[in-house]
Amino acid sequence: VDGYDNLTLQNCQFIWVDHCDFQDGVDGNFDCNNGSDNICVTWCRFRYLISPWSGGSGGSNDHRFSDLWGSGDSSTSDNGKLRTTFANCWWDEGCRERMPRVRFGQIHIVNCLYSSSVTNYCVGAGYKSNIYVEKSAFTSTKAQKTPWKNCATSSGYTDYNITLTGNTGASDVQSRSGSNSYFNPYSYYSYSPMAASKVQSEISTYAGATLTVTAGSGVGAKGSFFA
């Protein structure tokens, strides 16, 4: 009833995680910390299919917290690191918080879907985070109520930056504490995101695992199984 994440990146560089379905992580679904950098997460689905277990990481509290980027406010090895793109990802039913919750790092969230009906907040802006959320869809009532939250509230650790632009279900906003400039991913790479109006249909259809796993038969794609 207590344990680890489904996937954790620690001091990992140049990682691409694509078309994965992360389910029921006892601590988190997918976390990243300890100086990891240049991460791309695409077409992934995050969800919780079972109720939280009493005595688990959250105790009697509901700890279905999906993705923690950066382990602590004093983890200076993450400063200037944790640069990550989340594209075409889906935070589905059961996700409570941390979609992701970020400390340090420049985080680009584009064309992602937030549909959980039990959300406390979606994107968490922690200490020295600099987050750009664009053309994503916040479709559930709870996600629309709190699409983002200021998590940089501890004494001495209040700096943060966040931009939301062109999303459905969430108003445009730029908010910060401190003097850092707002992160703009267009300064770093070129891309052409889909319209936010298409996100719910496209992401709910194509995000997640694309291979089929059958007990005793192995892994297959398009009906073909191989050892």
C-alpha positions as YAML, in Angstrom:
chain: A
units: angstrom
residues:
- id: 1
  name: VAL
  ca: [0.00, 0.00, 0.00]
- id: 2
  name: ASP
  ca: [3.03, 2.27, -0.12]
- id: 3
  name: GLY
  ca: [5.53, 2.37, -2.91]
- id: 4
  name: TYR
  ca: [7.05, 4.16, -5.83]
- id: 5
  name: ASP
  ca: [6.10, 5.81, -9.07]
- id: 6
  name: ASN
  ca: [5.31, 3.86, -12.21]
- id: 7
  name: LEU
  ca: [8.19, 5.74, -13.86]
- id: 8
  name: THR
  ca: [10.77, 8.09, -12.35]
- id: 9
  name: LEU
  ca: [13.46, 9.97, -14.25]
- id: 10
  name: GLN
  ca: [16.44, 10.91, -12.08]
- id: 11
  name: ASN
  ca: [19.46, 12.62, -13.63]
- id: 12
  name: CYS
  ca: [18.26, 11.57, -17.10]
- id: 13
  name: GLN
  ca: [18.86, 13.65, -20.21]
- id: 14
  name: PHE
  ca: [17.28, 13.64, -23.69]
- id: 15
  name: ILE
  ca: [14.37, 11.30, -22.97]
- id: 16
  name: TRP
  ca: [11.27, 10.81, -25.11]
- id: 17
  name: VAL
  ca: [8.26, 9.03, -23.58]
- id: 18
  name: ASP
  ca: [5.51, 8.38, -26.14]
- id: 19
  name: HIS
  ca: [2.08, 6.69, -26.21]
- id: 20
  name: CYS
  ca: [2.22, 5.25, -22.69]
- id: 21
  name: ASP
  ca: [-0.73, 4.62, -20.36]
- id: 22
  name: PHE
  ca: [0.19, 5.34, -16.74]
- id: 23
  name: GLN
  ca: [-2.26, 3.84, -14.24]
- id: 24
  name: ASP
  ca: [-2.61, 3.80, -10.45]
- id: 25
  name: GLY
  ca: [0.87, 4.87, -9.38]
- id: 26
  name: VAL
  ca: [0.94, 4.37, -5.61]
- id: 27
  name: ASP
  ca: [3.13, 7.45, -5.10]
- id: 28
  name: GLY
  ca: [2.90, 9.06, -8.52]
- id: 29
  name: ASN
  ca: [2.28, 7.97, -12.08]
- id: 30
  name: PHE
  ca: [5.38, 9.55, -13.60]
- id: 31
  name: ASP
  ca: [7.82, 11.85, -11.76]
- id: 32
  name: CYS
  ca: [10.99, 13.63, -12.87]
- id: 33
  name: ASN
  ca: [13.74, 15.17, -10.75]
- id: 34
  name: ASN
  ca: [17.43, 15.21, -9.73]
- id: 35
  name: GLY
  ca: [18.80, 17.26, -12.62]
- id: 36
  name: SER
  ca: [16.91, 15.55, -15.44]
- id: 37
  name: ASP
  ca: [16.68, 17.71, -18.54]
- id: 38
  name: ASN
  ca: [15.45, 17.87, -22.14]
- id: 39
  name: ILE
  ca: [12.43, 15.63, -21.68]
- id: 40
  name: CYS
  ca: [9.57, 15.14, -24.14]
- id: 41
  name: VAL
  ca: [6.32, 13.42, -23.14]
- id: 42
  name: THR
  ca: [3.87, 12.89, -26.00]
- id: 43
  name: TRP
  ca: [0.50, 11.21, -26.47]
- id: 44
  name: CYS
  ca: [0.55, 9.75, -22.93]
- id: 45
  name: ARG
  ca: [-2.49, 8.99, -20.77]
- id: 46
  name: PHE
  ca: [-2.54, 9.33, -16.98]
- id: 47
  name: ARG
  ca: [-5.37, 7.86, -14.90]
- id: 48
  name: TYR
  ca: [-6.44, 6.03, -11.76]
- id: 49
  name: LEU
  ca: [-8.71, 3.01, -12.10]
- id: 50
  name: ILE
  ca: [-8.90, 1.94, -8.46]
- id: 51
  name: SER
  ca: [-9.85, 3.80, -5.29]
- id: 52
  name: PRO
  ca: [-6.99, 5.03, -3.07]
- id: 53
  name: TRP
  ca: [-5.84, 2.51, -0.47]
- id: 54
  name: SER
  ca: [-6.01, 3.40, 3.20]
- id: 55
  name: GLY
  ca: [-2.47, 3.43, 4.57]
- id: 56
  name: GLY
  ca: [-0.90, 4.22, 1.22]
- id: 57
  name: SER
  ca: [1.24, 7.25, 0.40]
- id: 58
  name: GLY
  ca: [-1.65, 9.58, 1.11]
- id: 59
  name: GLY
  ca: [-3.02, 7.63, 4.05]
- id: 60
  name: SER
  ca: [-6.74, 8.21, 4.33]
- id: 61
  name: ASN
  ca: [-6.25, 11.25, 2.11]
- id: 62
  name: ASP
  ca: [-6.66, 10.79, -1.61]
- id: 63
  name: HIS
  ca: [-3.11, 10.71, -3.04]
- id: 64
  name: ARG
  ca: [-3.90, 10.21, -6.72]
- id: 65
  name: PHE
  ca: [-1.27, 12.84, -7.58]
- id: 66
  name: SER
  ca: [-0.03, 12.10, -11.07]
- id: 67
  name: ASP
  ca: [3.19, 13.88, -12.03]
- id: 68
  name: LEU
  ca: [5.72, 15.69, -9.84]
- id: 69
  name: TRP
  ca: [8.46, 17.59, -11.66]
- id: 70
  name: GLY
  ca: [11.19, 18.55, -9.18]
- id: 71
  name: SER
  ca: [11.54, 16.95, -5.76]
- id: 72
  name: GLY
  ca: [11.91, 19.92, -3.41]
- id: 73
  name: ASP
  ca: [12.29, 23.70, -3.18]
- id: 74
  name: SER
  ca: [15.88, 23.34, -1.96]
- id: 75
  name: SER
  ca: [16.94, 20.89, -4.71]
- id: 76
  name: THR
  ca: [19.28, 23.34, -6.42]
- id: 77
  name: SER
  ca: [20.55, 20.66, -8.82]
- id: 78
  name: ASP
  ca: [17.25, 21.12, -10.67]
- id: 79
  name: ASN
  ca: [17.81, 24.84, -11.20]
- id: 80
  name: GLY
  ca: [17.99, 25.50, -14.95]
- id: 81
  name: LYS
  ca: [17.09, 21.86, -15.66]
- id: 82
  name: LEU
  ca: [13.82, 19.88, -15.94]
- id: 83
  name: ARG
  ca: [13.10, 21.49, -19.32]
- id: 84
  name: THR
  ca: [10.15, 19.48, -20.60]
- id: 85
  name: THR
  ca: [7.49, 19.44, -23.30]
- id: 86
  name: PHE
  ca: [4.14, 17.73, -22.67]
- id: 87
  name: ALA
  ca: [2.32, 17.46, -26.01]
- id: 88
  name: ASN
  ca: [-0.98, 15.72, -26.75]
- id: 89
  name: CYS
  ca: [-1.24, 14.15, -23.29]
- id: 90
  name: TRP
  ca: [-4.41, 13.23, -21.38]
- id: 91
  name: TRP
  ca: [-4.98, 13.55, -17.65]
- id: 92
  name: ASP
  ca: [-8.00, 11.30, -17.43]
- id: 93
  name: GLU
  ca: [-10.39, 10.11, -14.71]
- id: 94
  name: GLY
  ca: [-9.11, 9.79, -11.14]
- id: 95
  name: CYS
  ca: [-6.29, 12.36, -11.34]
- id: 96
  name: ARG
  ca: [-6.51, 14.65, -8.33]
- id: 97
  name: GLU
  ca: [-3.46, 16.90, -8.63]
- id: 98
  name: ARG
  ca: [0.01, 17.34, -10.19]
- id: 99
  name: MET
  ca: [-0.74, 17.40, -13.90]
- id: 100
  name: PRO
  ca: [2.13, 18.23, -13.57]
- id: 101
  name: ARG
  ca: [3.19, 20.00, -10.37]
- id: 102
  name: VAL
  ca: [6.46, 21.77, -11.19]
- id: 103
  name: ARG
  ca: [9.49, 23.13, -9.40]
- id: 104
  name: PHE
  ca: [12.26, 24.73, -11.46]
- id: 105
  name: GLY
  ca: [12.40, 24.11, -15.18]
- id: 106
  name: GLN
  ca: [10.71, 25.53, -18.23]
- id: 107
  name: ILE
  ca: [7.63, 23.44, -18.97]
- id: 108
  name: HIS
  ca: [5.63, 23.59, -22.21]
- id: 109
  name: ILE
  ca: [2.15, 22.03, -22.09]
- id: 110
  name: VAL
  ca: [0.47, 22.01, -25.50]
- id: 111
  name: ASN
  ca: [-2.68, 20.35, -26.86]
- id: 112
  name: CYS
  ca: [-3.29, 18.41, -23.65]
- id: 113
  name: LEU
  ca: [-6.63, 17.22, -22.26]
- id: 114
  name: TYR
  ca: [-7.80, 17.56, -18.64]
- id: 115
  name: SER
  ca: [-11.02, 15.62, -18.02]
- id: 116
  name: SER
  ca: [-10.90, 14.17, -14.49]
- id: 117
  name: SER
  ca: [-14.06, 14.76, -12.47]
- id: 118
  name: VAL
  ca: [-12.20, 14.70, -9.12]
- id: 119
  name: THR
  ca: [-9.53, 17.30, -9.82]
- id: 120
  name: ASN
  ca: [-8.42, 19.60, -7.00]
- id: 121
  name: TYR
  ca: [-6.18, 21.50, -9.43]
- id: 122
  name: CYS
  ca: [-4.51, 20.68, -12.73]
- id: 123
  name: VAL
  ca: [-1.16, 22.43, -13.24]
- id: 124
  name: GLY
  ca: [0.80, 23.33, -10.11]
- id: 125
  name: ALA
  ca: [3.26, 26.24, -10.33]
- id: 126
  name: GLY
  ca: [5.92, 25.66, -7.69]
- id: 127
  name: TYR
  ca: [9.17, 27.40, -6.82]
- id: 128
  name: LYS
  ca: [11.07, 28.74, -9.85]
- id: 129
  name: SER
  ca: [8.74, 27.00, -12.28]
- id: 130
  name: ASN
  ca: [8.17, 28.73, -15.60]
- id: 131
  name: ILE
  ca: [5.20, 27.14, -17.33]
- id: 132
  name: TYR
  ca: [3.52, 27.80, -20.69]
- id: 133
  name: VAL
  ca: [0.12, 26.14, -21.24]
- id: 134
  name: GLU
  ca: [-1.43, 26.60, -24.65]
- id: 135
  name: LYS
  ca: [-4.25, 25.31, -26.82]
- id: 136
  name: SER
  ca: [-5.22, 22.67, -24.28]
- id: 137
  name: ALA
  ca: [-8.72, 21.62, -23.18]
- id: 138
  name: PHE
  ca: [-10.05, 21.68, -19.63]
- id: 139
  name: THR
  ca: [-13.34, 19.85, -20.03]
- id: 140
  name: SER
  ca: [-14.54, 18.73, -16.60]
- id: 141
  name: THR
  ca: [-16.21, 21.08, -14.13]
- id: 142
  name: LYS
  ca: [-13.44, 20.55, -11.57]
- id: 143
  name: ALA
  ca: [-10.65, 21.12, -14.12]
- id: 144
  name: GLN
  ca: [-12.30, 24.31, -15.30]
- id: 145
  name: LYS
  ca: [-12.68, 25.51, -11.71]
- id: 146
  name: THR
  ca: [-8.94, 25.27, -10.94]
- id: 147
  name: PRO
  ca: [-6.88, 24.82, -14.13]
- id: 148
  name: TRP
  ca: [-3.77, 25.95, -12.27]
- id: 149
  name: LYS
  ca: [-2.65, 26.68, -8.73]
- id: 150
  name: ASN
  ca: [0.14, 28.73, -7.20]
- id: 151
  name: CYS
  ca: [2.14, 26.19, -5.17]
- id: 152
  name: ALA
  ca: [5.10, 28.51, -4.54]
- id: 153
  name: THR
  ca: [4.00, 29.66, -1.12]
- id: 154
  name: SER
  ca: [6.72, 28.57, 1.34]
- id: 155
  name: SER
  ca: [8.72, 31.36, 2.93]
- id: 156
  name: GLY
  ca: [11.71, 32.20, 0.74]
- id: 157
  name: TYR
  ca: [10.46, 30.02, -2.11]
- id: 158
  name: THR
  ca: [7.78, 32.16, -3.73]
- id: 159
  name: ASP
  ca: [9.15, 32.77, -7.23]
- id: 160
  name: TYR
  ca: [7.12, 31.28, -10.09]
- id: 161
  name: ASN
  ca: [5.92, 32.10, -13.62]
- id: 162
  name: ILE
  ca: [2.94, 30.71, -15.52]
- id: 163
  name: THR
  ca: [1.24, 31.57, -18.81]
- id: 164
  name: LEU
  ca: [-2.08, 30.17, -20.06]
- id: 165
  name: THR
  ca: [-3.08, 31.13, -23.58]
- id: 166
  name: GLY
  ca: [-5.61, 29.95, -26.14]
- id: 167
  name: ASN
  ca: [-7.05, 27.12, -24.04]
- id: 168
  name: THR
  ca: [-10.66, 25.96, -23.82]
- id: 169
  name: GLY
  ca: [-12.19, 25.90, -20.35]
- id: 170
  name: ALA
  ca: [-9.49, 28.16, -18.89]
- id: 171
  name: SER
  ca: [-8.99, 31.90, -19.22]
- id: 172
  name: ASP
  ca: [-5.82, 33.46, -20.59]
- id: 173
  name: VAL
  ca: [-3.54, 34.54, -17.76]
- id: 174
  name: GLN
  ca: [0.04, 35.47, -16.96]
- id: 175
  name: SER
  ca: [0.97, 35.34, -13.30]
- id: 176
  name: ARG
  ca: [4.28, 35.43, -11.49]
- id: 177
  name: SER
  ca: [6.20, 36.25, -8.37]
- id: 178
  name: GLY
  ca: [9.79, 37.37, -8.84]
- id: 179
  name: SER
  ca: [11.70, 38.98, -11.67]
- id: 180
  name: ASN
  ca: [12.21, 36.12, -14.15]
- id: 181
  name: SER
  ca: [10.88, 36.69, -17.66]
- id: 182
  name: TYR
  ca: [7.97, 34.58, -18.83]
- id: 183
  name: PHE
  ca: [9.02, 31.43, -20.69]
- id: 184
  name: ASN
  ca: [7.97, 31.36, -24.35]
- id: 185
  name: PRO
  ca: [8.63, 28.06, -26.17]
- id: 186
  name: TYR
  ca: [8.43, 29.78, -29.55]
- id: 187
  name: SER
  ca: [11.85, 31.22, -28.75]
- id: 188
  name: TYR
  ca: [13.32, 27.71, -28.66]
- id: 189
  name: TYR
  ca: [11.62, 25.62, -31.35]
- id: 190
  name: SER
  ca: [9.05, 25.80, -34.12]
- id: 191
  name: TYR
  ca: [5.80, 23.84, -33.99]
- id: 192
  name: SER
  ca: [2.21, 24.05, -35.19]
- id: 193
  name: PRO
  ca: [-0.29, 23.03, -32.50]
- id: 194
  name: MET
  ca: [-3.81, 21.97, -33.39]
- id: 195
  name: ALA
  ca: [-6.72, 24.23, -32.50]
- id: 196
  name: ALA
  ca: [-7.87, 23.89, -28.91]
- id: 197
  name: SER
  ca: [-11.35, 23.05, -30.19]
- id: 198
  name: LYS
  ca: [-10.01, 19.77, -31.64]
- id: 199
  name: VAL
  ca: [-8.10, 18.63, -28.55]
- id: 200
  name: GLN
  ca: [-10.85, 16.73, -26.74]
- id: 201
  name: SER
  ca: [-11.76, 14.62, -29.77]
- id: 202
  name: GLU
  ca: [-8.22, 13.94, -30.96]
- id: 203
  name: ILE
  ca: [-6.54, 13.28, -27.63]
- id: 204
  name: SER
  ca: [-9.33, 11.08, -26.23]
- id: 205
  name: THR
  ca: [-9.11, 8.99, -29.41]
- id: 206
  name: TYR
  ca: [-5.35, 8.63, -29.89]
- id: 207
  name: ALA
  ca: [-3.55, 9.19, -26.56]
- id: 208
  name: GLY
  ca: [-2.34, 6.21, -24.54]
- id: 209
  name: ALA
  ca: [-0.91, 2.81, -25.35]
- id: 210
  name: THR
  ca: [-1.04, 1.70, -28.98]
- id: 211
  name: LEU
  ca: [0.26, -1.85, -28.51]
- id: 212
  name: THR
  ca: [-1.88, -4.72, -27.28]
- id: 213
  name: VAL
  ca: [-0.60, -6.94, -24.47]
- id: 214
  name: THR
  ca: [-2.20, -10.38, -24.12]
- id: 215
  name: ALA
  ca: [-1.23, -12.77, -21.32]
- id: 216
  name: GLY
  ca: [0.56, -15.78, -22.78]
- id: 217
  name: SER
  ca: [0.81, -14.26, -26.23]
- id: 218
  name: GLY
  ca: [3.04, -11.22, -25.80]
- id: 219
  name: VAL
  ca: [2.90, -7.76, -27.30]
- id: 220
  name: GLY
  ca: [1.23, -7.07, -30.58]
- id: 221
  name: ALA
  ca: [0.35, -4.26, -32.93]
- id: 222
  name: LYS
  ca: [-2.42, -4.32, -35.52]
- id: 223
  name: GLY
  ca: [-3.32, -7.91, -34.67]
- id: 224
  name: SER
  ca: [0.18, -9.39, -35.00]
- id: 225
  name: PHE
  ca: [1.79, -10.92, -31.92]
- id: 226
  name: PHE
  ca: [5.47, -11.57, -31.46]
- id: 227
  name: ALA
  ca: [7.55, -13.11, -28.71]
...
